[in-house]
Amino acid sequence: MQKILVRTSLLLVCVMVYSHVSYAAMLATRGEEADNGTFQTESSDVSSSSHGRCEQGERGLPGRDGLPGRDGRDGLIGPKGDAGPTGSIGPRGLTGEKGEPASTTKVAFSVTRKTSLKFKETRKIPFESAFANIGNRFNLASGTFTAPVSGFYYIVINIHKRADAPNAPFVFLKHNGKLVLSVDECCGDDPYDTASNSVVLKLNQGDDLWLELVEGRMFSVTVNKESTFSGFLLYEM
């Protein structure tokens, strides 16, 4: 064991001495080159292999792209910007289709009586005066309105009951002879009273409207014209 340790120690000494001698020789060589002006630094000629220097290798291939990073956080909302300039006026739109002409026909009537009526049988009520008869389509003597044009008409009826009348009024609105509606003022304790009804009707040109008083009932009025029959054209068809 002691012999091995001695040999190992001697080997280490030899190596150290050799390294020292080699290093000293290298310094001496460089000193001579420096004196002769032939010494070159490592950076002066990296491609010379005759002096024991490494040659520069070829450029390597680019590395692979790294993984994309995560999205950053949203920034703060900036202040509202100034309003932009007003744009120019756009081109004129296309002309629309021509509409239907507006109705120029004016039709309206409102009629009344100044004297009372009572019939033994149900029959038409004639009228004595007109507040309005625009279009002259209401015949007072027959109590009939004839539609001058087809369209929708608004019709309203008002009847009055007098205190001294023996029977309350009861009337029918007829359209070409067919019942449309009725107005009946009966069974009340009031000495004076009124009743009314109204409707929107589709009439064709030439259709007739009138009121009929039920038999035995009284259409009671005075000079104050309390009972009326009125109507007007809403629009043509």
mmCIF file of C-alpha atoms in Angstrom:
data_model
loop_
_atom_site.group_PDB
_atom_site.id
_atom_site.type_symbol
_atom_site.label_atom_id
_atom_site.label_comp_id
_atom_site.label_asym_id
_atom_site.label_seq_id
_atom_site.Cartn_x
_atom_site.Cartn_y
_atom_site.Cartn_z
ATOM 1 C CA MET A 1 0.000 0.000 0.000
ATOM 2 C CA GLN A 2 2.812 2.369 0.866
ATOM 3 C CA LYS A 3 4.514 1.590 -2.446
ATOM 4 C CA ILE A 4 1.350 2.577 -4.337
ATOM 5 C CA LEU A 5 1.121 5.896 -2.534
ATOM 6 C CA VAL A 6 4.802 6.631 -3.233
ATOM 7 C CA ARG A 7 4.409 5.866 -6.919
ATOM 8 C CA THR A 8 1.293 8.024 -7.164
ATOM 9 C CA SER A 9 3.044 10.944 -5.506
ATOM 10 C CA LEU A 10 6.026 10.653 -7.844
ATOM 11 C CA LEU A 11 3.664 10.604 -10.857
ATOM 12 C CA LEU A 12 1.918 13.795 -9.747
ATOM 13 C CA VAL A 13 5.259 15.536 -9.246
ATOM 14 C CA CYS A 14 6.358 14.561 -12.752
ATOM 15 C CA VAL A 15 3.153 15.883 -14.276
ATOM 16 C CA MET A 16 3.458 19.202 -12.460
ATOM 17 C CA VAL A 17 7.113 19.576 -13.491
ATOM 18 C CA TYR A 18 6.274 18.793 -17.139
ATOM 19 C CA SER A 19 3.400 21.277 -17.162
ATOM 20 C CA HIS A 20 5.622 23.968 -15.711
ATOM 21 C CA VAL A 21 8.376 23.329 -18.235
ATOM 22 C CA SER A 22 5.917 23.318 -21.165
ATOM 23 C CA TYR A 23 4.319 26.589 -20.041
ATOM 24 C CA ALA A 24 7.765 28.196 -19.636
ATOM 25 C CA ALA A 25 8.787 27.028 -23.113
ATOM 26 C CA MET A 26 5.565 28.495 -24.614
ATOM 27 C CA LEU A 27 6.244 31.848 -22.978
ATOM 28 C CA ALA A 28 9.790 31.836 -24.225
ATOM 29 C CA THR A 29 8.631 31.081 -27.763
ATOM 30 C CA ARG A 30 6.107 33.928 -27.698
ATOM 31 C CA GLY A 31 8.791 36.218 -26.345
ATOM 32 C CA GLU A 32 11.049 35.400 -29.282
ATOM 33 C CA GLU A 33 8.227 35.973 -31.724
ATOM 34 C CA ALA A 34 7.492 39.300 -30.112
ATOM 35 C CA ASP A 35 11.160 40.299 -30.408
ATOM 36 C CA ASN A 36 11.194 39.320 -34.082
ATOM 37 C CA GLY A 37 7.825 41.053 -34.789
ATOM 38 C CA THR A 38 6.227 37.806 -35.938
ATOM 39 C CA PHE A 39 3.864 37.171 -32.989
ATOM 40 C CA GLN A 40 0.183 37.236 -33.817
ATOM 41 C CA THR A 41 -2.717 37.372 -31.391
ATOM 42 C CA GLU A 42 -5.421 34.763 -31.456
ATOM 43 C CA SER A 43 -7.856 37.210 -32.945
ATOM 44 C CA SER A 44 -5.523 38.049 -35.875
ATOM 45 C CA ASP A 45 -5.905 34.688 -37.562
ATOM 46 C CA VAL A 46 -8.537 32.309 -36.334
ATOM 47 C CA SER A 47 -8.370 30.313 -39.550
ATOM 48 C CA SER A 48 -4.671 29.262 -39.390
ATOM 49 C CA SER A 49 -4.341 25.635 -38.375
ATOM 50 C CA SER A 50 -0.558 25.602 -38.705
ATOM 51 C CA HIS A 51 -0.184 27.521 -35.446
ATOM 52 C CA GLY A 52 -2.599 25.285 -33.528
ATOM 53 C CA ARG A 53 -5.594 27.662 -33.608
ATOM 54 C CA CYS A 54 -9.248 26.576 -34.168
ATOM 55 C CA GLU A 55 -10.950 27.266 -37.505
ATOM 56 C CA GLN A 56 -14.365 29.031 -37.561
ATOM 57 C CA GLY A 57 -17.085 26.553 -38.486
ATOM 58 C CA GLU A 58 -20.039 27.021 -40.856
ATOM 59 C CA ARG A 59 -23.131 28.894 -39.621
ATOM 60 C CA GLY A 60 -25.602 26.556 -38.005
ATOM 61 C CA LEU A 61 -29.276 26.165 -38.952
ATOM 62 C CA PRO A 62 -31.779 28.476 -37.241
ATOM 63 C CA GLY A 63 -33.431 27.057 -34.171
ATOM 64 C CA ARG A 64 -37.124 26.217 -33.989
ATOM 65 C CA ASP A 65 -39.641 28.926 -33.143
ATOM 66 C CA GLY A 66 -40.578 29.061 -29.510
ATOM 67 C CA LEU A 67 -44.119 28.557 -28.256
ATOM 68 C CA PRO A 68 -46.370 31.644 -28.533
ATOM 69 C CA GLY A 69 -46.742 33.582 -25.338
ATOM 70 C CA ARG A 70 -50.053 34.138 -23.549
ATOM 71 C CA ASP A 71 -52.269 37.097 -24.448
ATOM 72 C CA GLY A 72 -51.563 40.130 -22.373
ATOM 73 C CA ARG A 73 -54.228 41.721 -20.198
ATOM 74 C CA ASP A 74 -56.635 44.236 -21.714
ATOM 75 C CA GLY A 75 -55.520 47.789 -21.305
ATOM 76 C CA LEU A 76 -57.589 50.536 -19.704
ATOM 77 C CA ILE A 77 -60.373 52.120 -21.771
ATOM 78 C CA GLY A 78 -59.124 55.324 -23.292
ATOM 79 C CA PRO A 79 -60.991 58.637 -23.240
ATOM 80 C CA LYS A 80 -63.757 59.271 -25.761
ATOM 81 C CA GLY A 81 -62.444 60.733 -28.972
ATOM 82 C CA ASP A 82 -63.666 63.865 -30.647
ATOM 83 C CA ALA A 83 -66.619 63.651 -33.014
ATOM 84 C CA GLY A 84 -65.645 63.161 -36.606
ATOM 85 C CA PRO A 85 -66.554 65.608 -39.353
ATOM 86 C CA THR A 86 -70.097 65.560 -40.727
ATOM 87 C CA GLY A 87 -70.389 63.344 -43.763
ATOM 88 C CA SER A 88 -71.602 64.533 -47.106
ATOM 89 C CA ILE A 89 -75.272 64.289 -48.093
ATOM 90 C CA GLY A 90 -76.107 60.920 -49.607
ATOM 91 C CA PRO A 91 -77.624 60.422 -53.040
ATOM 92 C CA ARG A 92 -81.317 61.058 -53.524
ATOM 93 C CA GLY A 93 -83.499 57.985 -53.033
ATOM 94 C CA LEU A 94 -85.640 56.406 -55.702
ATOM 95 C CA THR A 95 -89.026 57.902 -56.413
ATOM 96 C CA GLY A 96 -91.813 55.910 -54.797
ATOM 97 C CA GLU A 97 -94.788 54.463 -56.600
ATOM 98 C CA LYS A 98 -97.656 56.759 -57.299
ATOM 99 C CA GLY A 99 -100.320 56.512 -54.623
ATOM 100 C CA GLU A 100 -104.045 56.315 -55.083
ATOM 101 C CA PRO A 101 -105.752 59.662 -55.491
ATOM 102 C CA ALA A 102 -107.406 61.020 -52.372
ATOM 103 C CA SER A 103 -111.159 61.015 -52.227
ATOM 104 C CA THR A 104 -112.661 64.272 -53.395
ATOM 105 C CA THR A 105 -116.263 63.235 -52.776
ATOM 106 C CA LYS A 106 -117.848 65.026 -49.834
ATOM 107 C CA VAL A 107 -120.975 63.491 -48.386
ATOM 108 C CA ALA A 108 -122.763 64.374 -45.138
ATOM 109 C CA PHE A 109 -126.310 64.766 -43.902
ATOM 110 C CA SER A 110 -128.059 65.675 -40.655
ATOM 111 C CA VAL A 111 -131.876 65.958 -40.593
ATOM 112 C CA THR A 112 -134.646 66.480 -38.039
ATOM 113 C CA ARG A 113 -138.373 67.082 -37.469
ATOM 114 C CA LYS A 114 -140.297 69.813 -35.633
ATOM 115 C CA THR A 115 -143.542 67.852 -35.227
ATOM 116 C CA SER A 116 -144.238 64.460 -33.645
ATOM 117 C CA LEU A 117 -145.335 61.315 -35.482
ATOM 118 C CA LYS A 118 -147.326 58.199 -34.628
ATOM 119 C CA PHE A 119 -148.289 55.422 -37.062
ATOM 120 C CA LYS A 120 -150.752 52.581 -36.905
ATOM 121 C CA GLU A 121 -148.220 50.452 -38.738
ATOM 122 C CA THR A 122 -144.415 50.416 -38.956
ATOM 123 C CA ARG A 123 -143.259 52.765 -41.700
ATOM 124 C CA LYS A 124 -140.533 55.177 -42.807
ATOM 125 C CA ILE A 125 -140.028 58.435 -40.943
ATOM 126 C CA PRO A 126 -140.065 61.487 -43.219
ATOM 127 C CA PHE A 127 -138.082 64.533 -42.132
ATOM 128 C CA GLU A 128 -138.877 68.224 -42.364
ATOM 129 C CA SER A 129 -135.572 70.092 -42.301
ATOM 130 C CA ALA A 130 -131.859 69.517 -42.792
ATOM 131 C CA PHE A 131 -128.959 70.948 -40.821
ATOM 132 C CA ALA A 132 -126.687 69.707 -43.626
ATOM 133 C CA ASN A 133 -127.205 67.828 -46.878
ATOM 134 C CA ILE A 134 -123.781 67.924 -48.549
ATOM 135 C CA GLY A 135 -123.984 66.146 -51.883
ATOM 136 C CA ASN A 136 -127.794 66.493 -51.786
ATOM 137 C CA ARG A 137 -128.239 62.737 -51.329
ATOM 138 C CA PHE A 138 -130.873 62.818 -48.577
ATOM 139 C CA ASN A 139 -134.546 62.958 -49.609
ATOM 140 C CA LEU A 140 -136.468 64.670 -46.813
ATOM 141 C CA ALA A 141 -139.930 63.640 -48.022
ATOM 142 C CA SER A 142 -139.117 59.917 -48.155
ATOM 143 C CA GLY A 143 -136.629 60.046 -45.280
ATOM 144 C CA THR A 144 -134.086 58.123 -47.411
ATOM 145 C CA PHE A 145 -130.335 58.582 -47.850
ATOM 146 C CA THR A 146 -128.816 57.174 -51.069
ATOM 147 C CA ALA A 147 -125.060 56.573 -51.117
ATOM 148 C CA PRO A 148 -123.430 58.437 -54.037
ATOM 149 C CA VAL A 149 -120.182 56.379 -53.843
ATOM 150 C CA SER A 150 -119.111 53.059 -52.358
ATOM 151 C CA GLY A 151 -117.317 53.377 -49.040
ATOM 152 C CA PHE A 152 -117.612 53.365 -45.274
ATOM 153 C CA TYR A 153 -120.124 55.702 -43.661
ATOM 154 C CA TYR A 154 -120.657 56.749 -40.058
ATOM 155 C CA ILE A 155 -124.309 56.848 -39.024
ATOM 156 C CA VAL A 156 -125.770 58.169 -35.727
ATOM 157 C CA ILE A 157 -129.372 58.367 -34.466
ATOM 158 C CA ASN A 158 -130.715 60.431 -31.539
ATOM 159 C CA ILE A 159 -134.333 60.236 -30.359
ATOM 160 C CA HIS A 160 -136.204 62.176 -27.665
ATOM 161 C CA LYS A 161 -139.097 61.257 -25.338
ATOM 162 C CA ARG A 162 -141.505 63.971 -24.242
ATOM 163 C CA ALA A 163 -143.252 63.931 -20.893
ATOM 164 C CA ASP A 164 -146.720 64.186 -22.456
ATOM 165 C CA ALA A 165 -146.048 61.477 -25.091
ATOM 166 C CA PRO A 166 -148.284 58.426 -24.545
ATOM 167 C CA ASN A 167 -145.679 56.017 -25.944
ATOM 168 C CA ALA A 168 -141.879 56.122 -25.967
ATOM 169 C CA PRO A 169 -140.192 56.189 -29.386
ATOM 170 C CA PHE A 170 -138.833 52.975 -30.933
ATOM 171 C CA VAL A 171 -137.119 53.166 -34.337
ATOM 172 C CA PHE A 172 -135.261 50.844 -36.719
ATOM 173 C CA LEU A 173 -132.324 51.678 -38.998
ATOM 174 C CA LYS A 174 -132.825 49.881 -42.319
ATOM 175 C CA HIS A 175 -130.224 49.236 -45.074
ATOM 176 C CA ASN A 176 -131.894 48.323 -48.362
ATOM 177 C CA GLY A 177 -134.820 47.030 -46.315
ATOM 178 C CA LYS A 178 -132.713 44.952 -43.861
ATOM 179 C CA LEU A 179 -132.555 45.760 -40.158
ATOM 180 C CA VAL A 180 -129.184 47.153 -39.024
ATOM 181 C CA LEU A 181 -129.933 48.328 -35.460
ATOM 182 C CA SER A 182 -132.652 49.868 -33.285
ATOM 183 C CA VAL A 183 -133.072 52.671 -30.759
ATOM 184 C CA ASP A 184 -135.711 52.235 -28.028
ATOM 185 C CA GLU A 185 -136.500 54.712 -25.292
ATOM 186 C CA CYS A 186 -138.875 52.889 -23.008
ATOM 187 C CA CYS A 187 -139.577 51.720 -19.501
ATOM 188 C CA GLY A 188 -138.025 54.794 -17.862
ATOM 189 C CA ASP A 189 -139.503 56.917 -15.099
ATOM 190 C CA ASP A 190 -137.933 60.139 -16.363
ATOM 191 C CA PRO A 191 -140.511 62.502 -17.890
ATOM 192 C CA TYR A 192 -137.932 63.611 -20.473
ATOM 193 C CA ASP A 193 -135.232 61.347 -21.854
ATOM 194 C CA THR A 194 -133.093 60.632 -24.909
ATOM 195 C CA ALA A 195 -131.576 57.543 -26.483
ATOM 196 C CA SER A 196 -128.997 57.126 -29.231
ATOM 197 C CA ASN A 197 -127.096 54.573 -31.286
ATOM 198 C CA SER A 198 -124.380 54.714 -33.934
ATOM 199 C CA VAL A 199 -122.640 52.462 -36.434
ATOM 200 C CA VAL A 200 -120.050 52.387 -39.245
ATOM 201 C CA LEU A 201 -121.536 50.828 -42.369
ATOM 202 C CA LYS A 202 -120.103 49.721 -45.681
ATOM 203 C CA LEU A 203 -122.402 51.038 -48.396
ATOM 204 C CA ASN A 204 -122.209 50.447 -52.103
ATOM 205 C CA GLN A 205 -123.062 53.151 -54.570
ATOM 206 C CA GLY A 206 -126.859 53.423 -54.804
ATOM 207 C CA ASP A 207 -127.581 51.734 -51.412
ATOM 208 C CA ASP A 208 -130.412 53.260 -49.358
ATOM 209 C CA LEU A 209 -130.685 53.988 -45.621
ATOM 210 C CA TRP A 210 -133.747 55.100 -43.671
ATOM 211 C CA LEU A 211 -135.435 55.043 -40.262
ATOM 212 C CA GLU A 212 -138.719 53.264 -39.473
ATOM 213 C CA LEU A 213 -141.026 54.053 -36.557
ATOM 214 C CA VAL A 214 -142.546 50.995 -34.901
ATOM 215 C CA GLU A 215 -146.342 50.914 -34.970
ATOM 216 C CA GLY A 216 -148.061 52.441 -31.946
ATOM 217 C CA ARG A 217 -144.911 54.290 -30.849
ATOM 218 C CA MET A 218 -144.473 58.042 -31.018
ATOM 219 C CA PHE A 219 -141.579 59.912 -32.594
ATOM 220 C CA SER A 220 -141.919 62.859 -30.230
ATOM 221 C CA VAL A 221 -140.275 66.166 -31.049
ATOM 222 C CA THR A 222 -140.904 69.869 -30.646
ATOM 223 C CA VAL A 223 -139.800 73.011 -32.374
ATOM 224 C CA ASN A 224 -136.519 72.544 -30.479
ATOM 225 C CA LYS A 225 -135.661 69.655 -32.840
ATOM 226 C CA GLU A 226 -134.594 67.127 -30.184
ATOM 227 C CA SER A 227 -134.433 64.069 -32.510
ATOM 228 C CA THR A 228 -131.898 63.781 -35.373
ATOM 229 C CA PHE A 229 -130.669 61.377 -38.034
ATOM 230 C CA SER A 230 -127.090 62.027 -39.282
ATOM 231 C CA GLY A 231 -124.272 60.447 -41.264
ATOM 232 C CA PHE A 232 -121.174 61.144 -43.361
ATOM 233 C CA LEU A 233 -118.654 59.415 -45.631
ATOM 234 C CA LEU A 234 -115.457 58.274 -43.871
ATOM 235 C CA TYR A 235 -113.607 57.149 -47.010
ATOM 236 C CA GLU A 236 -114.287 55.675 -50.413
ATOM 237 C CA MET A 237 -113.545 52.106 -51.485
#
